[in-house]
Coordinates of C-alpha atoms and ligand atoms in Angstrom, one line a residue:
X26 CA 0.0 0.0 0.0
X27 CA 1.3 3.6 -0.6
X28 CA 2.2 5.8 1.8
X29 CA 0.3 8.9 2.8
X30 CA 3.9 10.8 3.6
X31 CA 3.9 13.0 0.3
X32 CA 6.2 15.4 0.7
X33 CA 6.3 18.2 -1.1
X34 CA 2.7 17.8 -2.1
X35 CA 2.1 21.1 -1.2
X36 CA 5.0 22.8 -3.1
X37 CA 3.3 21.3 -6.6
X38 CA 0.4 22.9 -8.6
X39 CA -3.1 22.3 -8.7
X40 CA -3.0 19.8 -11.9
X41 CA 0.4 18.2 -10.3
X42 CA -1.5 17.3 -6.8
X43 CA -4.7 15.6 -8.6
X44 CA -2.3 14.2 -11.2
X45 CA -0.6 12.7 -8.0
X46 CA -3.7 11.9 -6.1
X47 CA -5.5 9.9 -9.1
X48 CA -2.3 7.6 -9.0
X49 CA -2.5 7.5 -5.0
X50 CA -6.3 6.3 -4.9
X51 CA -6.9 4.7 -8.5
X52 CA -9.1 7.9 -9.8
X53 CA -11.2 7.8 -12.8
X54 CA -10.5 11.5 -14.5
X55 CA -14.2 11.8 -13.9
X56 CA -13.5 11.3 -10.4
X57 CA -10.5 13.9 -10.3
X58 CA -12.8 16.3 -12.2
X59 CA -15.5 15.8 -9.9
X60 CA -13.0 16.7 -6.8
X61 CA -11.7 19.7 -8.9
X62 CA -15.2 21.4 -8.9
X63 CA -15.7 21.0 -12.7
X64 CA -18.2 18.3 -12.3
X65 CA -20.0 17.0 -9.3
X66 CA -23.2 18.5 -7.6
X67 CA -25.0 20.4 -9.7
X68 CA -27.9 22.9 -9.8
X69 CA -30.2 19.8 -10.9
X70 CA -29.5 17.7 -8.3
X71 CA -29.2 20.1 -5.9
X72 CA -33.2 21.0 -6.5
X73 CA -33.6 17.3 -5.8
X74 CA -32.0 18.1 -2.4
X75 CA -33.5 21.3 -1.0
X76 CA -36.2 23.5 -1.4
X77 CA -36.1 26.8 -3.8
X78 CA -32.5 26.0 -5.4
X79 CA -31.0 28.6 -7.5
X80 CA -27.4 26.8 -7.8
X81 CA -24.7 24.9 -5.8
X82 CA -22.3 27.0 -3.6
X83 CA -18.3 25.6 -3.5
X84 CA -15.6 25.0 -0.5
X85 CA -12.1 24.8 -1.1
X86 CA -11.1 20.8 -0.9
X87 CA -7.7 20.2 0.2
X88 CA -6.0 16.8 0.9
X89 CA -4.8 16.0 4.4
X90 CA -1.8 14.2 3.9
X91 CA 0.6 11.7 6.4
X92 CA -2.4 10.2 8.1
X93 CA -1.4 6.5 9.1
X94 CA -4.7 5.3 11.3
X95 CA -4.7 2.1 13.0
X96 CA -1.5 1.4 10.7
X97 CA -3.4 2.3 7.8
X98 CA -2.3 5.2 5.3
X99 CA -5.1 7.7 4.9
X100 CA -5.1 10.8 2.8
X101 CA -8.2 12.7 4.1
X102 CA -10.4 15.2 1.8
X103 CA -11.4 18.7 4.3
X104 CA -13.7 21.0 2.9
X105 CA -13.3 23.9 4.5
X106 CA -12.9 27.5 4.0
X107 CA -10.5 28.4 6.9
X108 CA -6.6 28.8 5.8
X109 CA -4.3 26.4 8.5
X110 CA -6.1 23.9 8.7
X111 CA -4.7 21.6 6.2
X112 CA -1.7 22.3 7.0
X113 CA -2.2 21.7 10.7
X114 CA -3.7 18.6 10.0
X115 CA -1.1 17.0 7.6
X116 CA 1.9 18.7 10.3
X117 CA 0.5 16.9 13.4
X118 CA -0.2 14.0 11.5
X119 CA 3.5 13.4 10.6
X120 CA 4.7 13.8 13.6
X121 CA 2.1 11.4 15.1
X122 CA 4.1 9.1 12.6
X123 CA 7.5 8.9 14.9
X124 CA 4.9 7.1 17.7
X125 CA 2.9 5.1 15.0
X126 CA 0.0 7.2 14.0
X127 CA -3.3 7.1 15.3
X128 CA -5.2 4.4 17.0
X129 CA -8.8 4.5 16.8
X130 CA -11.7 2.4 17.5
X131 CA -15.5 3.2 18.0
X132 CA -19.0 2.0 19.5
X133 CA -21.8 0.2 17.6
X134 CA -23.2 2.8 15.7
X135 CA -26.5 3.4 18.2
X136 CA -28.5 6.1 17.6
X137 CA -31.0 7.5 20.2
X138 CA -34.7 8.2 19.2
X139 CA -36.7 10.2 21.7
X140 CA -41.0 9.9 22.3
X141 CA -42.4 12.8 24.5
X142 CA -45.3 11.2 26.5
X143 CA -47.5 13.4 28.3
X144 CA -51.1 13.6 30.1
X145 CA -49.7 10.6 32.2
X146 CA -51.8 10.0 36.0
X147 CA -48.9 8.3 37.0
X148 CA -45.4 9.0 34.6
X149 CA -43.8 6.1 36.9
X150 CA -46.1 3.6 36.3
X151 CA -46.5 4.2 33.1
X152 CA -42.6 3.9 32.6
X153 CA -42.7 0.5 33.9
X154 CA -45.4 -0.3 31.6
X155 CA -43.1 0.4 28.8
X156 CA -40.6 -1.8 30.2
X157 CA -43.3 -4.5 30.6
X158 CA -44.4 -4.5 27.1
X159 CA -41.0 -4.0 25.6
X160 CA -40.8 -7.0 23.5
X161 CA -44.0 -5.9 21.8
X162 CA -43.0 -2.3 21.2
X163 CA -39.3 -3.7 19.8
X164 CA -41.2 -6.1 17.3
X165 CA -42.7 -3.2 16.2
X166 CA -39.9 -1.0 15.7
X167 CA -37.8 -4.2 14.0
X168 CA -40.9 -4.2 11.0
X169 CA -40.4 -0.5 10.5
X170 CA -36.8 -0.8 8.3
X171 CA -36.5 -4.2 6.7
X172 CA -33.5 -3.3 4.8
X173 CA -31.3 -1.8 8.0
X174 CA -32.9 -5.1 9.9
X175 CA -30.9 -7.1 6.9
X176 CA -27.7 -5.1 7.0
X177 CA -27.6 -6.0 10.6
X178 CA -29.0 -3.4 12.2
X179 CA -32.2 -2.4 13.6
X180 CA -33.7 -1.6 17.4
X181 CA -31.5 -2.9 20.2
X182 CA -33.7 -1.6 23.5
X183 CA -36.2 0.6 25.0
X184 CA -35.2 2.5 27.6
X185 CA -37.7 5.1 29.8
X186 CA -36.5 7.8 32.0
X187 CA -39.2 10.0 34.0
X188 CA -38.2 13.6 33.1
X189 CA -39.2 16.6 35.6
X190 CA -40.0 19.7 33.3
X191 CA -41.5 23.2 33.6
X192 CA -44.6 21.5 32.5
X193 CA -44.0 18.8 35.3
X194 CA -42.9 15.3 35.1
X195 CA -43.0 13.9 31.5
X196 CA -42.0 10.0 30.2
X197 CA -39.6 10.4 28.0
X198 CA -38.7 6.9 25.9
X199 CA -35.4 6.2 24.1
X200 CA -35.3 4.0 21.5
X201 CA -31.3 2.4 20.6
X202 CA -31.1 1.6 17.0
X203 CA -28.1 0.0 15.4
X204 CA -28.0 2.4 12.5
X205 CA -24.9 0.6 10.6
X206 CA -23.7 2.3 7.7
X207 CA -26.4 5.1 8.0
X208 CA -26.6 8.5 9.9
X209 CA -29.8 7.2 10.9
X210 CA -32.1 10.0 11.1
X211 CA -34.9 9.3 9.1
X212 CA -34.5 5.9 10.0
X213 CA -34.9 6.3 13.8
X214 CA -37.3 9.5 13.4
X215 CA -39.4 6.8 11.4
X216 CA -39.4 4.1 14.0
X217 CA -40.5 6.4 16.7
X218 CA -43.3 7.9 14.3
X219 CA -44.4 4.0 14.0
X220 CA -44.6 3.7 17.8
X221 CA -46.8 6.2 18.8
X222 CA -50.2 4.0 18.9
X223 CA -48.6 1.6 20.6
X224 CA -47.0 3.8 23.5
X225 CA -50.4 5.8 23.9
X226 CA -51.7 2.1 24.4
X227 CA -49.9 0.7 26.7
X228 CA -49.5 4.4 29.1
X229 CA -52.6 5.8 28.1
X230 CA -50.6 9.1 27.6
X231 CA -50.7 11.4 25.1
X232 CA -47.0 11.1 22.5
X233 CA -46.3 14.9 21.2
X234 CA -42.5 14.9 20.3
X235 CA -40.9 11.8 18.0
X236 CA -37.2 12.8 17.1
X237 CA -33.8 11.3 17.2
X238 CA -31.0 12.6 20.3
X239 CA -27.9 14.2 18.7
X240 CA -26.6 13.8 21.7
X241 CA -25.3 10.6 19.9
X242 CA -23.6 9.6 23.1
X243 CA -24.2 5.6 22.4
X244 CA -22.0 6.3 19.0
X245 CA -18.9 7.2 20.0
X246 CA -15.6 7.4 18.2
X247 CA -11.9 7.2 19.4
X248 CA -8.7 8.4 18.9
X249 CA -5.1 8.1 20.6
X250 CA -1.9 9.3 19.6
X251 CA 1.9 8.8 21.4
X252 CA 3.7 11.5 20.4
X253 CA 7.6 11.2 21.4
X254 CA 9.5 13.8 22.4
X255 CA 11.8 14.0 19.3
X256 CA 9.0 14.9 17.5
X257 CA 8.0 17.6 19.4
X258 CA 11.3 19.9 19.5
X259 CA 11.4 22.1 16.9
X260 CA 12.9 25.5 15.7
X261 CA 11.3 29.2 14.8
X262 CA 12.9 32.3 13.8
X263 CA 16.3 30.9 15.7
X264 CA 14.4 29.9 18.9
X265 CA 15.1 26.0 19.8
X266 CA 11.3 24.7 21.4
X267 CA 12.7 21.3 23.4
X268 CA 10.7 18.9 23.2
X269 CA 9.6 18.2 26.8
X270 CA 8.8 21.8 27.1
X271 CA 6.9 21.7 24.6
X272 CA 4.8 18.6 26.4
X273 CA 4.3 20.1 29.4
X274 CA 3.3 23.3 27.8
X275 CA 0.4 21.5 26.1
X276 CA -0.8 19.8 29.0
X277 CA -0.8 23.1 30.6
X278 CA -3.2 24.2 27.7
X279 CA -5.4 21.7 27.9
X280 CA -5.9 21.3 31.6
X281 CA -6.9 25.4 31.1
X282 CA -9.6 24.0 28.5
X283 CA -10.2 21.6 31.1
X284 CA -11.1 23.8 33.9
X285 CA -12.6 26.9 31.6
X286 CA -15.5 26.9 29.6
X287 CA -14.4 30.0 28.1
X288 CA -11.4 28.3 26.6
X289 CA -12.6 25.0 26.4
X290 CA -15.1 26.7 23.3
X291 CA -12.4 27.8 21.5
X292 CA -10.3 24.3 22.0
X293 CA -13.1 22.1 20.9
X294 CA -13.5 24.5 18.3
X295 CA -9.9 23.9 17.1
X296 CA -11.2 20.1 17.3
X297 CA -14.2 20.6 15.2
X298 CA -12.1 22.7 12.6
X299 CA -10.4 19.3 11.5
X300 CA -13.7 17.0 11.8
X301 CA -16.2 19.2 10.2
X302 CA -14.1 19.6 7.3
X303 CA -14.2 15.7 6.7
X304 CA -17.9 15.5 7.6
X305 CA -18.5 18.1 5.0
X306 CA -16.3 16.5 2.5
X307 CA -18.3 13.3 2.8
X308 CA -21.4 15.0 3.0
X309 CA -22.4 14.6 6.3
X310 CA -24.6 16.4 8.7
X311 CA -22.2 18.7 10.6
X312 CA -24.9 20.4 12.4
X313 CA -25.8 17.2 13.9
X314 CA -22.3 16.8 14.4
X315 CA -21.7 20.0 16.1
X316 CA -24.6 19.5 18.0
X317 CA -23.6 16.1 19.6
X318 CA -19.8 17.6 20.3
X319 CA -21.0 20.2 22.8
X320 CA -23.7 18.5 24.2
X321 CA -21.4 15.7 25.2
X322 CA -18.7 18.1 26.0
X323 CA -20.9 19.4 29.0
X324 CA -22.8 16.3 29.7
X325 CA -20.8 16.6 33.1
X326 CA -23.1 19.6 33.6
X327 CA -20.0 21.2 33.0
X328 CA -18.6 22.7 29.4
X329 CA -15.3 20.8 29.2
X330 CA -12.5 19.8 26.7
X331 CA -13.4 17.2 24.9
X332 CA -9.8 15.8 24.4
X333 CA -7.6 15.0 26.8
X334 CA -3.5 15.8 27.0
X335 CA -0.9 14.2 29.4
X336 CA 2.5 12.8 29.6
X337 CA 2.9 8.5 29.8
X338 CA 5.1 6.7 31.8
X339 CA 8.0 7.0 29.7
X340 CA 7.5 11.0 28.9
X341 CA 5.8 10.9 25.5
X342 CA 2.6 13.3 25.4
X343 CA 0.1 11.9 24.7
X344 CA -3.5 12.9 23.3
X345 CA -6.9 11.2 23.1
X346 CA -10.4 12.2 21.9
X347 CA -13.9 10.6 22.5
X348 CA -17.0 12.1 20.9
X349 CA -19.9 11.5 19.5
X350 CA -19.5 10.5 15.5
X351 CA -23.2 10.4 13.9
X352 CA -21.8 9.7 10.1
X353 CA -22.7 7.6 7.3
X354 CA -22.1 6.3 4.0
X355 CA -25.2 5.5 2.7
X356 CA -27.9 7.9 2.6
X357 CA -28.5 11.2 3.1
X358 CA -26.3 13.6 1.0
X359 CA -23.4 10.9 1.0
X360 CA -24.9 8.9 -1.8
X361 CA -26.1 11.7 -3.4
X362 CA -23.0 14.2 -3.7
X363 CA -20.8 12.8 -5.8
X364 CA -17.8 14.2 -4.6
X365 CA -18.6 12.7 -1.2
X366 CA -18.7 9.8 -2.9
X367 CA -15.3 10.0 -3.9
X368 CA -13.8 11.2 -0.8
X369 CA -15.1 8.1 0.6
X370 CA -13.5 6.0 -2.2
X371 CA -10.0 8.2 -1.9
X372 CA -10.0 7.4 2.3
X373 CA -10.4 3.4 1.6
X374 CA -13.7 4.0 3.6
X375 CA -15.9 0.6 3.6
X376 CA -18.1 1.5 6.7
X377 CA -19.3 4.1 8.4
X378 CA -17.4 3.3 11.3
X379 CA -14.7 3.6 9.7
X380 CA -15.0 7.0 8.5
X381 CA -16.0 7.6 11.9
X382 CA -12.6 6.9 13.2
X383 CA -10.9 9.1 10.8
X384 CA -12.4 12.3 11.5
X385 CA -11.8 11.8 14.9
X386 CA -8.2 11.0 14.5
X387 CA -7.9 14.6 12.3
X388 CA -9.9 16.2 15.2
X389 CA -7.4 14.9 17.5
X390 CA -4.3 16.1 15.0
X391 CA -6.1 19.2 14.2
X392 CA -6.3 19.8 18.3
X393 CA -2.5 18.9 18.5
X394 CA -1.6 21.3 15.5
X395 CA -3.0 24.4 17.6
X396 CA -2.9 23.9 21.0
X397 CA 1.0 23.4 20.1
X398 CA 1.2 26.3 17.6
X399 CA -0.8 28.3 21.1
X400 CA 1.5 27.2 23.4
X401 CA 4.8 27.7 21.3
X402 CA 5.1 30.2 18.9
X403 CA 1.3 31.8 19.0
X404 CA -0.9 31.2 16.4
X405 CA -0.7 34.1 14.3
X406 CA 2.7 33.2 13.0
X407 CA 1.5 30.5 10.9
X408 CA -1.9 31.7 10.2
X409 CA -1.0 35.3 9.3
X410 CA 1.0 34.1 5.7
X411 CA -2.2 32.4 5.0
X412 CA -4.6 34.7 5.8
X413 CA -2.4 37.7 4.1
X414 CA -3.3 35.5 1.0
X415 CA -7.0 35.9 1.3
X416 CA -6.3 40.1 1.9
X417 CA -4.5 40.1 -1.0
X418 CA -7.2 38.3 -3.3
X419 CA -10.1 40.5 -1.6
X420 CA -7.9 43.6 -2.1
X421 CA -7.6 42.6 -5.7
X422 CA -4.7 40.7 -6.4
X423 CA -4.8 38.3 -9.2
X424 CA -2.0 35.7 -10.4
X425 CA 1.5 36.5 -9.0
X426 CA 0.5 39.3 -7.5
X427 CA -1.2 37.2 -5.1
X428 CA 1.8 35.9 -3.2
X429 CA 3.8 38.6 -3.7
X430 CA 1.2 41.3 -1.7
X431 CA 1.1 38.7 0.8
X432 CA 4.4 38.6 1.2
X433 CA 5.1 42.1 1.7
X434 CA 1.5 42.1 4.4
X435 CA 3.5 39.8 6.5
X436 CA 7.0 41.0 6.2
X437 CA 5.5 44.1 7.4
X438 CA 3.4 42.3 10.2
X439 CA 0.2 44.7 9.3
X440 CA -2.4 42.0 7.2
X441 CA -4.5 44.6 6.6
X442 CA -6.8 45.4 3.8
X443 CA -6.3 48.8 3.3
X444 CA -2.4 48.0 3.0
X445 CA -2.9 45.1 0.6
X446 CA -5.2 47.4 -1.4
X447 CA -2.5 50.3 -1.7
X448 CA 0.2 47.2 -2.7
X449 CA -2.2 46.0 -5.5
X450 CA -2.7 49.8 -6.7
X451 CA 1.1 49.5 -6.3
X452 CA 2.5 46.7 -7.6
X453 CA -0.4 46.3 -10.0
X454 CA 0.7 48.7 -12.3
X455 CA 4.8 47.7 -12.5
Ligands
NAD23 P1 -31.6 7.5 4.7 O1 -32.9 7.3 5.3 O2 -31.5 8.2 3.4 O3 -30.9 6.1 4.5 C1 -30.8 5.1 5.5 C2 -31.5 3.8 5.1 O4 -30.7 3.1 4.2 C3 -31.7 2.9 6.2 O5 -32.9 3.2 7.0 C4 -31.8 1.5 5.5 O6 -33.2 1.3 5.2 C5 -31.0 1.7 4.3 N1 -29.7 0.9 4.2 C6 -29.3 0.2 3.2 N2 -28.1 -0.4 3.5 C7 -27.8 0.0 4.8 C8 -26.6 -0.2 5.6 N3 -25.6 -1.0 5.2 N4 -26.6 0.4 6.8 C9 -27.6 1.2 7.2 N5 -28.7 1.4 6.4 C10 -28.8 0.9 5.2 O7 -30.6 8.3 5.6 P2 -30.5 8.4 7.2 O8 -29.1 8.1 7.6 O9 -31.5 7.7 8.0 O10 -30.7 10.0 7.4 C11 -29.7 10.9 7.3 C12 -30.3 12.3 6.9 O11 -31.3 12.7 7.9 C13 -29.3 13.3 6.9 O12 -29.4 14.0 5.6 C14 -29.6 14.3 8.0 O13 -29.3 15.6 7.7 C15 -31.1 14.1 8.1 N6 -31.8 14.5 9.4 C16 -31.1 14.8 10.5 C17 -31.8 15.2 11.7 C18 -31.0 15.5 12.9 O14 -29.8 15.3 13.0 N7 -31.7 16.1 14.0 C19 -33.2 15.1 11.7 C20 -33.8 14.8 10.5 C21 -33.1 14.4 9.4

């Protein structure tokens, strides 16, 4: 199998890197053209997919490269719109190399659908009626989805919690559905839809509410990475970072996202930066993504990181990540976008579990990228030669100009626009 280490992959054009990544993945050119933007989702289909289209509207798609997960090389598709990110991803990735990449592993796929049940006399009772008639109720829910029922899925329990509300005391009934390769929503949302007769039945309660948790906390992914400390020292404008200063000035970072909700926002925002970009390349539901992050990252009843730093026994730093990972392969807008269907094909992604893991292992990189970039050499350093790119192009600059206003924005350390527009009036003209 190749390798995902492509260096220099950046340095090459646009043509040179699909060139390269056809003969990495076994492209069609369709396939490349369909990545390139020039084919893919169009304004038909996308009137198929929501109401009142007038058109498609792109992303940038870069390639994360160096990703080895669970000894497997991956190169990873991000859509996203944010400069660094790449970069950061691909950077921490080969460094997570030198302790043997990412390991990863993840839950059943269970999804959580939710019936409200209200107008009960006695909400306890009728949640151990529930329980009592459970076989029935799960029979039911198995008829709903033949096909997920063959593709091993389908309901796994009923569970009934007594909730106390503003309204009072409410039965609130969980269904857990093995959702396989699918996100599940319509699937789940369907199943509790089905229920409804039979749950006013056996409580003689009223069922408002039938809608699937993305608080997805059944359908978890994982990632852990052993970074040594040789791959953590590193020099910057002619200042030497060691590399177990560079640990411990991590782990300070994150125990601050640990214990501060203000910062831990803005560290599980880094996280998300890395896994909404491959949820979106694969045409996934970041929302519901999103959604189930933060809701699990404060299921404490605390707002906390949602990753974890430290040091092992033998002074490696190491990183993990646990979250929520509602994805699929099969429905939704992942059979229907057909670049998502080749991002899926480029990863080597069979199930959605899979997939799973791999956005949580560039979550995890994406978190090491700036939490270390934070602690080290601030942020700005890296991000500001990017971002003096995007000044350039909305002050104007076109072709070579590009680079070379951005350039000149951060040799002067001012990435403003009203500098890059007097550089383009500038330079423009010689
Ligand atoms: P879907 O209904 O299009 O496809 C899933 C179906 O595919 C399954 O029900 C099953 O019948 C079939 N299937 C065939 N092979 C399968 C396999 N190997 N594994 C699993 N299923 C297989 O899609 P979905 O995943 O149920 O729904 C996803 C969509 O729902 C997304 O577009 C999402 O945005 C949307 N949605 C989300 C929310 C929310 O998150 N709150 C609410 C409503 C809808």
């Amino acid at each position: 199998m190749s390798s995902s280490r492509l260096p220099g992959f950046y340095q090459k054009s646009i043509e040179e890197r699909q060139v390269a990544l056809a003969k990495w993945a076994g492209l069609s050119s369709d396939e490349v053209q369909i990545l390139a933007g020039a084919m893919g989702l169009n304004a038909e289909s996308a009137d198929h997919m929501v109401e009142n289209a007038v058109g498609t509207f792109g992303l940038p798609l870069g390639i994360a490269t160096n990703f080895l997960v669970n000894g497997r090389d991956v190169l990873v598709p991000m859509a996203i719109e944010e400069p660094s990110v790449v970069a950061g991803a691909s950077y921490a990735a080969r460094l997570a190399r030198e302790g043997g990449g990412f390991v990863c592993s993840s839950s059943e796929p269970l999804m959580i659908s939710q019936i409200q049940i209200l107008d009960l006399a006695e909400p306890h009772a009728a949640r151990l009626d529930v329980l009592a008639n459970k076989a029935r109720l799960m029979e039911i829910a198995r008829d709903v989805d033949p096909m997920l029922v063959r593709a091993g899925g389908g309901p796994r329990d009923i569970e009934a919690r007594v909730v106390e509300s503003a309204l009072g005391p409410m039965l609130i009934v969980h269904i857990i559905v093995d959702c396989r390769d699918a996100m599940g929503a319509n699937a789940v949302n369907t199943m509790a839809e089905r229920l409804r007769p039979a749950l006013e039945d056996v409580t003689h309660g009223r069922v408002n509410l039938r809608i699937l948790s993305n608080l997805a906390d059944r359908r978890v992914a994982r990632a852990k990475v052993v970074l040594p400390l040789a791959a953590l020292s590193f020099e910057s404008d002619g200042v030497h970072y060691e590399g177990a200063n560079v640990r411990d000035r991590i782990v300070e970072a994150w125990a601050f996202a640990a214990a501060d909700p203000y910062r831990a926002a803005t560290h599980n925002k880094g996280i998300m930066n890395g896994v909404d970009a491959v949820v979106i390349a694969t045409g996934n539901d970041w929302r519901a993504i999103e959604a189930g992050a933060h809701a699990y990252a404060a299921r404490s009843g605390r707002y906390t990181s949602l990753s974890h730093w430290g040091a092992d026994k033998n002074g490696n730093l190491v990183g993990t990540l646990e979250m929520p990972m509602a994805v699929g392969i099969i429905g939704g807008a992942t059979k229907v976008h057909p670049a998502a269907q080749v991002a899926l094909k480029l990863m080597g992604v069979t199930e959605a579990r899979d997939l799973s893991e791999i956005i949580v292992a560039v979550g995890l990189a994406q978190n090491f990228a700036a939490t270390r970039a934070l602690a080290t050499e601030g942020i700005q350093r890296g991000h500001m030669a990017l971002h003096a790119r995007q000044v350039a192009i909305a002050a104007g600059a076109t072709g070579e100009l590009i680079e070379r206003v951005a350039a000149q924005l951060v040799a002067e350390r001012h990435v403003r626009l009203d500098r890059a527009q007097a550089l383009v009036a500038e330079q423009g003209k010689s």
